[in-house]
CSV table of C-alpha atoms in Angstrom, one decimal:
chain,number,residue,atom,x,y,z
A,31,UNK,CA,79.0,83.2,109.9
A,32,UNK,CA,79.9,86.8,110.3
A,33,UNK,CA,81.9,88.5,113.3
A,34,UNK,CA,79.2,90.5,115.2
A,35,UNK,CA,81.7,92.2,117.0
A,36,UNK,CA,81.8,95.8,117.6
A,37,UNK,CA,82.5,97.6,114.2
A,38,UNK,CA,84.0,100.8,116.1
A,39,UNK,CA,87.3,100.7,113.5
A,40,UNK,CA,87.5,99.8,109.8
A,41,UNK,CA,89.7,96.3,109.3
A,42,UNK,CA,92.4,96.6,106.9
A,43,UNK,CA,90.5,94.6,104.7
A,44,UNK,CA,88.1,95.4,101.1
A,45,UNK,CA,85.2,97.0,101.7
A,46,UNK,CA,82.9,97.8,98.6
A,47,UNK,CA,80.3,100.9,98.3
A,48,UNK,CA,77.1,100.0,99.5
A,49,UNK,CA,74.0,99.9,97.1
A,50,UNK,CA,70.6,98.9,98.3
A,51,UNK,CA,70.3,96.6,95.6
A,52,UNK,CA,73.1,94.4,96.6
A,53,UNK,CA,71.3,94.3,100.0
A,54,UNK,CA,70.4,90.4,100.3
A,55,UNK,CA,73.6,89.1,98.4
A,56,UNK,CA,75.6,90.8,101.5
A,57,UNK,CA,73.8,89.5,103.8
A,58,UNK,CA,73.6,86.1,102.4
A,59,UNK,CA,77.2,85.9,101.1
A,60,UNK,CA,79.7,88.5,101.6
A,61,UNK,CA,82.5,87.1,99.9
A,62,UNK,CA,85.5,89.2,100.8
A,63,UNK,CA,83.5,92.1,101.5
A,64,UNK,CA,84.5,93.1,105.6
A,65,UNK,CA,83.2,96.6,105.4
A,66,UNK,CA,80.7,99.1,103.5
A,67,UNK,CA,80.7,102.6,102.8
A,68,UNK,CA,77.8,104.9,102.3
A,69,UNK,CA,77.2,108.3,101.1
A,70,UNK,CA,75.7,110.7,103.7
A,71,UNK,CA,73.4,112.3,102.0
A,72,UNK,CA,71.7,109.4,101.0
A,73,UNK,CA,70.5,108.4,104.8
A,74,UNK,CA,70.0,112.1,106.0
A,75,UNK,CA,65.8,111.4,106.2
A,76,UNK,CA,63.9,110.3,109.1
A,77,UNK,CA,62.8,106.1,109.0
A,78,UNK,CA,61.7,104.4,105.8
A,79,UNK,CA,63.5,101.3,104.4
A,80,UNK,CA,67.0,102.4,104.0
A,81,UNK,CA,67.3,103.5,107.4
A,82,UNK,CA,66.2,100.3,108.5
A,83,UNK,CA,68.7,98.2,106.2
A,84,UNK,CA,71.8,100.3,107.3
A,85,UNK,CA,70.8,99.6,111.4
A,86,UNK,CA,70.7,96.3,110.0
A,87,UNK,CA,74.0,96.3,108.0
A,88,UNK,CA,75.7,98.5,111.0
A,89,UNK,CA,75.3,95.4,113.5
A,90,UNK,CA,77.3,93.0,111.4
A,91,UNK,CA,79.9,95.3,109.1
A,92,UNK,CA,81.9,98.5,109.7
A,93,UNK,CA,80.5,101.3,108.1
A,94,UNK,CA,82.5,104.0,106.6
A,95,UNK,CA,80.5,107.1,105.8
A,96,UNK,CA,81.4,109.8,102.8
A,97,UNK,CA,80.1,112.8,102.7
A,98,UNK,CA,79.6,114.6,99.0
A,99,UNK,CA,77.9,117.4,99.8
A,100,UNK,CA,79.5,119.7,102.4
A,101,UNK,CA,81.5,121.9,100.3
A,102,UNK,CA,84.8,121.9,102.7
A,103,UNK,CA,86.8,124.0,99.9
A,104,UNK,CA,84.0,126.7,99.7
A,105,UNK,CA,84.3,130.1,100.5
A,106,UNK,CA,81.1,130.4,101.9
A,107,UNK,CA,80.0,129.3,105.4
A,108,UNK,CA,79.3,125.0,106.2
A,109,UNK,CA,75.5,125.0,106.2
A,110,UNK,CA,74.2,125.1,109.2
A,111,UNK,CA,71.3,122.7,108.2
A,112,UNK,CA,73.6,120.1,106.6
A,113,UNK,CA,75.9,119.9,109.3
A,114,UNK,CA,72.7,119.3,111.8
A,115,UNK,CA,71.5,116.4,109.9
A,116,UNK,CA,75.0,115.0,109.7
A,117,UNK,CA,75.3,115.0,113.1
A,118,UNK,CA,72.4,113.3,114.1
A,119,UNK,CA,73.0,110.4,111.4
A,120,UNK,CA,76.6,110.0,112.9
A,121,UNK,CA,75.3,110.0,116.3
A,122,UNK,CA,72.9,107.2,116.1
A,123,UNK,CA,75.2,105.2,113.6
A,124,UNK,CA,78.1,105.7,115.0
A,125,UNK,CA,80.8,104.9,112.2
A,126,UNK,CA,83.8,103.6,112.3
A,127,UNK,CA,84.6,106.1,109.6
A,128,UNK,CA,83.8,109.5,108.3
A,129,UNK,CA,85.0,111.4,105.0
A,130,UNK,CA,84.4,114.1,102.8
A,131,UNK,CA,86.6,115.6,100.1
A,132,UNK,CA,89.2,118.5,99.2
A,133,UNK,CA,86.8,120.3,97.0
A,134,UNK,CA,84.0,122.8,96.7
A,135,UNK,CA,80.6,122.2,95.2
A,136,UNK,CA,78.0,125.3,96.4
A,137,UNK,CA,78.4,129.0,96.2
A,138,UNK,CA,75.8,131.6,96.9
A,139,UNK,CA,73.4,129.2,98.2
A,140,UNK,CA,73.7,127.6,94.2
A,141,UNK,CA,74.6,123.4,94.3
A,142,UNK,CA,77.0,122.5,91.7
A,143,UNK,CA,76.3,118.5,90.9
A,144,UNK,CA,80.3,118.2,90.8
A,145,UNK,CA,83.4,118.1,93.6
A,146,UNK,CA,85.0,121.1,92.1
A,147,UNK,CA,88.9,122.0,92.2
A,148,UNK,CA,90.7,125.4,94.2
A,149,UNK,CA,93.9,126.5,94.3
A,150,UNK,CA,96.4,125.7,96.9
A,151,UNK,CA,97.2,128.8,98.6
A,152,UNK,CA,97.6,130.3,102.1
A,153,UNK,CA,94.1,131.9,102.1
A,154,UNK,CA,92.0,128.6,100.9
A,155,UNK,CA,93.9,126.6,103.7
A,156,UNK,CA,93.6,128.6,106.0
A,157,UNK,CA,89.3,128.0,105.1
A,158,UNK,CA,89.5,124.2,104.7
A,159,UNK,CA,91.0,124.1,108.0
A,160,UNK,CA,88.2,126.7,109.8
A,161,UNK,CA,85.1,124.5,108.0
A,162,UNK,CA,87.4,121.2,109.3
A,163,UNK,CA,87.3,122.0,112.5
A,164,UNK,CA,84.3,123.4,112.7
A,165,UNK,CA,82.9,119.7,110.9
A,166,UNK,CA,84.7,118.5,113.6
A,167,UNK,CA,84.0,119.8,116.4
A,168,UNK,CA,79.9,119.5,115.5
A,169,UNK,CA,80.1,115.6,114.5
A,170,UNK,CA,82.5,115.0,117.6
A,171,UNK,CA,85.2,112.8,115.8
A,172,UNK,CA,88.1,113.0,113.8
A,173,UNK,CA,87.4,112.9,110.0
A,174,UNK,CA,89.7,112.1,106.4
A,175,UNK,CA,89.9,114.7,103.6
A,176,UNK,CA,90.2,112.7,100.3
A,177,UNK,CA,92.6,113.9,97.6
A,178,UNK,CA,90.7,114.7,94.4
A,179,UNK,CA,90.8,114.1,90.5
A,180,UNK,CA,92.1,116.9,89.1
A,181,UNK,CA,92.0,117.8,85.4
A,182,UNK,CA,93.5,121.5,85.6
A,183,UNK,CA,96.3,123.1,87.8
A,184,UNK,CA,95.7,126.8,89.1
A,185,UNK,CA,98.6,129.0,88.4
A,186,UNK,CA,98.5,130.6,91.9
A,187,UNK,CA,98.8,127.5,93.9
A,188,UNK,CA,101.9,127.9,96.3
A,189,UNK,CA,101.5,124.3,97.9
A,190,UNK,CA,101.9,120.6,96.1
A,191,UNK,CA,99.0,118.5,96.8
A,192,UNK,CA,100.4,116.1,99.2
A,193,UNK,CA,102.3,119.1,101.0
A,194,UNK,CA,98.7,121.0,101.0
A,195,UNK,CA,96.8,118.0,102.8
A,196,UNK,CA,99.9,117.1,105.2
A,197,UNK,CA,99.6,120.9,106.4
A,198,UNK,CA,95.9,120.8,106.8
A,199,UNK,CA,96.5,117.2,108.8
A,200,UNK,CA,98.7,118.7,111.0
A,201,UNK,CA,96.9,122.2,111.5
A,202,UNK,CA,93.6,120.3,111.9
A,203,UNK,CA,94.3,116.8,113.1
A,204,UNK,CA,92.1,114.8,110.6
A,205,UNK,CA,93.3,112.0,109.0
A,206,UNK,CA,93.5,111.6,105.2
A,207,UNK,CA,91.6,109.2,102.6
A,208,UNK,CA,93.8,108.3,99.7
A,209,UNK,CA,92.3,107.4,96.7
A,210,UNK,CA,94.9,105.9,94.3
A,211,UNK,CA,92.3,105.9,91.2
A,212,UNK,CA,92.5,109.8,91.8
A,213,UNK,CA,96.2,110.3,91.9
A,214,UNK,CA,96.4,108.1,88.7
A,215,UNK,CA,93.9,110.2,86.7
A,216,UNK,CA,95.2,113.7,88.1
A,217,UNK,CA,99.1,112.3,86.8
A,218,UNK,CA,97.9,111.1,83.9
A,219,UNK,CA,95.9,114.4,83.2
A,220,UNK,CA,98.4,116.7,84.4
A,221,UNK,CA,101.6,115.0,83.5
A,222,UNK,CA,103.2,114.4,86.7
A,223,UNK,CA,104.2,110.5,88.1
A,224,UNK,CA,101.7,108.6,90.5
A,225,UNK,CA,104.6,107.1,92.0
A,226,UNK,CA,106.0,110.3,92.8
A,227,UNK,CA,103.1,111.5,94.2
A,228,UNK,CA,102.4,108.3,96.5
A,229,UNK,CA,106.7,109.0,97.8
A,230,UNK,CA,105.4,112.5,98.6
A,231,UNK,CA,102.2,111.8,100.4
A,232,UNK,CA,101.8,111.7,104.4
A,233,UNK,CA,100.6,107.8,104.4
A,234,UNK,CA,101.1,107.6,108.4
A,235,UNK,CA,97.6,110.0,108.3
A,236,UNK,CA,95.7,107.6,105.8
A,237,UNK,CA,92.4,106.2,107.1
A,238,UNK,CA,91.0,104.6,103.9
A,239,UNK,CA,92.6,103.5,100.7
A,240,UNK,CA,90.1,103.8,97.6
A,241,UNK,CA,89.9,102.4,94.2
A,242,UNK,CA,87.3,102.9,91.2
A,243,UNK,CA,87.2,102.9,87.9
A,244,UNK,CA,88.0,105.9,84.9
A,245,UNK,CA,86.9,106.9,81.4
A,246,UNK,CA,89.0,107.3,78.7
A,247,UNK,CA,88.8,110.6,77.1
A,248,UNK,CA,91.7,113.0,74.9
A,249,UNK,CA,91.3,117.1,75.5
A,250,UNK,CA,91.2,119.4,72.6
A,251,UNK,CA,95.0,118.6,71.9
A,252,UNK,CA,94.6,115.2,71.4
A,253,UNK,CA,96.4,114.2,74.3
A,254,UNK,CA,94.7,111.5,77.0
A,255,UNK,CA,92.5,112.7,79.2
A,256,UNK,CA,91.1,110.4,82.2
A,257,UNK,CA,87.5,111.0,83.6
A,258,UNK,CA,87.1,109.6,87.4
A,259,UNK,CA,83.3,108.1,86.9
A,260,UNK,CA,83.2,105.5,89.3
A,261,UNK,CA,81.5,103.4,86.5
A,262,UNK,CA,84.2,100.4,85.4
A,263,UNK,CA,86.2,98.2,87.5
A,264,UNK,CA,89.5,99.4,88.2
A,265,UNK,CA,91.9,99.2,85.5
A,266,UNK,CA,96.1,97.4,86.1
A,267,UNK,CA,97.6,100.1,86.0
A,268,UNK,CA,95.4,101.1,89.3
A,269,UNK,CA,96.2,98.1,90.7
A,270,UNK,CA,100.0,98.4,90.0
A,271,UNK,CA,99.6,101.7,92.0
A,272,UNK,CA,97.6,100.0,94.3
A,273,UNK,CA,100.3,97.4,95.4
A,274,UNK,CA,103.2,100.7,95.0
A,275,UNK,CA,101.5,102.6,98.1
A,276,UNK,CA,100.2,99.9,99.7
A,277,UNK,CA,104.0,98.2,99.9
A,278,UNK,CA,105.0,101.4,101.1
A,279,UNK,CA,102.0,102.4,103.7
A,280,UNK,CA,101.4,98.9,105.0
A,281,UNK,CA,97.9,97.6,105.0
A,282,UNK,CA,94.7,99.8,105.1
A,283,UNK,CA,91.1,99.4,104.8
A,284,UNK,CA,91.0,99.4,101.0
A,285,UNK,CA,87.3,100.3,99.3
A,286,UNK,CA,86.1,99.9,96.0
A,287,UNK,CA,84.0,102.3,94.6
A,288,UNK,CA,81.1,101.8,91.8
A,289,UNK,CA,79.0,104.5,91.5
A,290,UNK,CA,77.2,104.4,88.2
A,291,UNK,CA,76.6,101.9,85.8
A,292,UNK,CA,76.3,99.7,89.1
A,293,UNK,CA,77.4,95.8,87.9
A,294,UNK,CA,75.9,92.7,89.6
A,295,UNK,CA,77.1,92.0,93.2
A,296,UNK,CA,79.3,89.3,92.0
A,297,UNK,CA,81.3,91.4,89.5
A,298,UNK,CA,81.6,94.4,92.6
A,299,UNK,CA,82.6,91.1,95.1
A,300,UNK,CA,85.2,89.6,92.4
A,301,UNK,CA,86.8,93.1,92.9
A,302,UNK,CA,86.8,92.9,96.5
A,303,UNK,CA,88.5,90.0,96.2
A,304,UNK,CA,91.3,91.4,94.3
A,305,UNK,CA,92.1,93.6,96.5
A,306,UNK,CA,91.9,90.8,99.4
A,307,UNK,CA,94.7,89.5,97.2
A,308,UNK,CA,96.6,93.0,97.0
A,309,UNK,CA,96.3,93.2,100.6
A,310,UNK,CA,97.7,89.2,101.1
A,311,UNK,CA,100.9,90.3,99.7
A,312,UNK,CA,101.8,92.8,102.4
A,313,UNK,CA,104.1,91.5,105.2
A,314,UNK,CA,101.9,91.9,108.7
């Protein structure tokens, strides 16, 4: 029997991607699964089925929603138009959760179908933190900026990662989704240590912990080169970096992502469970 509770906060518990297919086996049989995220953009229309299964899912799990779509590292303007219709899904849902990533993805009203990277700089913080509060200030709640995959470093970037997001926390006030699969595939790609990266990283500002799974690719040089698809489950050495930051954070609501290449639900629940067991072994 589930707890039909209020879901106005995510539990520091797994919580898997939701995908409509996977829609009766959640409802039937959880598993481990205490909470689902969805992608905005996906439930931005008026009625039809999918609205009607998330008011259905919203009255028995926490819902985390991501947004893909906004563009926060852009140099143009937040569309006015997307930010309306995020507004009015996040007012009648009411999530316990909204995120949406350090990266751009539109320019000159042209959508690019990938979260692109910008340097870290004084002028492109000084952006991210305008469209922030501005995202803000329409939705009416505190969002998380998610760290990317990176698989290039811009020479004219002033700021480290984790310093770059703790400033726009503390200009802004939002709250910060960590995604350990990302910081895995940027070290491995740029040559730097996860670990390092997890010591350096505001973790009193995380909201979400997330976890997905990575190609395996080499660049022109022959050297390894990590692809964040979204389209395997999550490799050890993840989960290794999983237990690192969480060890040193405490537990979080911890998601696992599966994009593409979307398995069963009892392969994406056998996941959920693994990180039931990650989360076990932290002290409460």
């Amino acid at each position: 029997m589930l707890d039909t509770a209020a879901h106005n906060r995510l539990p520091a518990a797994p919580g898997v991607g939701y995908k409509p297919q996977h829609f009766a086996q959640i409802t039937a049989d959880p598993g481990r699964v205490k909470w689902l995220e969805i992608h905005a953009e996906n439930y931005m229309g008026d009625g039809g089925r999918p609205l009607a299964q998330l008011r259905h899912l919203s009255e028995r799990f926490a819902i985390s929603v991501h947004g893909v779509g906004l563009s926060i590292g852009g140099e143009d303007p937040l569309d006015a138009d997307h930010l309306a219709r995020l507004k009015h899904l996040v007012g009648w849902l009411n999530p316990a959760s909204f995120s949406e990533h350090l990266a751009w993805s539109t320019h000159d009203s042209h959508f690019y179908n990938d979260l692109l990277p910008l340097p870290y700089t004084v002028a492109s913080l000084q952006r991210i933190c305008d469209h922030i509060d501005e995202l803000q200030d329409t939705i009416g709640r505190r969002m998380l900026l998610e760290n990317p995959s990176s698989y290039l470093a811009f020479a004219e970037s002033t700021w480290s990662e984790p310093e770059f997001l703790a400033e726009i926390s503390r200009r802004t006030g939002c709250g910060l989704l960590l995604d350990v699969n990302n910081v895995f595939v940027s070290a491995t790609n740029l040559d730097f240590s996860p670990q390092g990266y997890i010591d350096a990283f505001p973790l009193d500002k995380v909201g979400e912990v997330h976890l997905g799974g990575h190609d395996e690719d080499e660049d022109d040089h022959g050297h390894p080169l990590l692809i964040d698809s979204h389209g395997r489950a999550v490799v050890d050495p993840v989960w290794a970096l999983l237990d690192y930051t969480l060890a040193k954070s405490g537990s979080r609501p911890v998601l696992i992502e599966w994009d593409n290449d979307v398995p069963d639900w009892p392969v994406l629940e056998a996941e959920a469970a693994r990180a039931a067991t990650a989360l076990e072994r932290i002290p409460a």
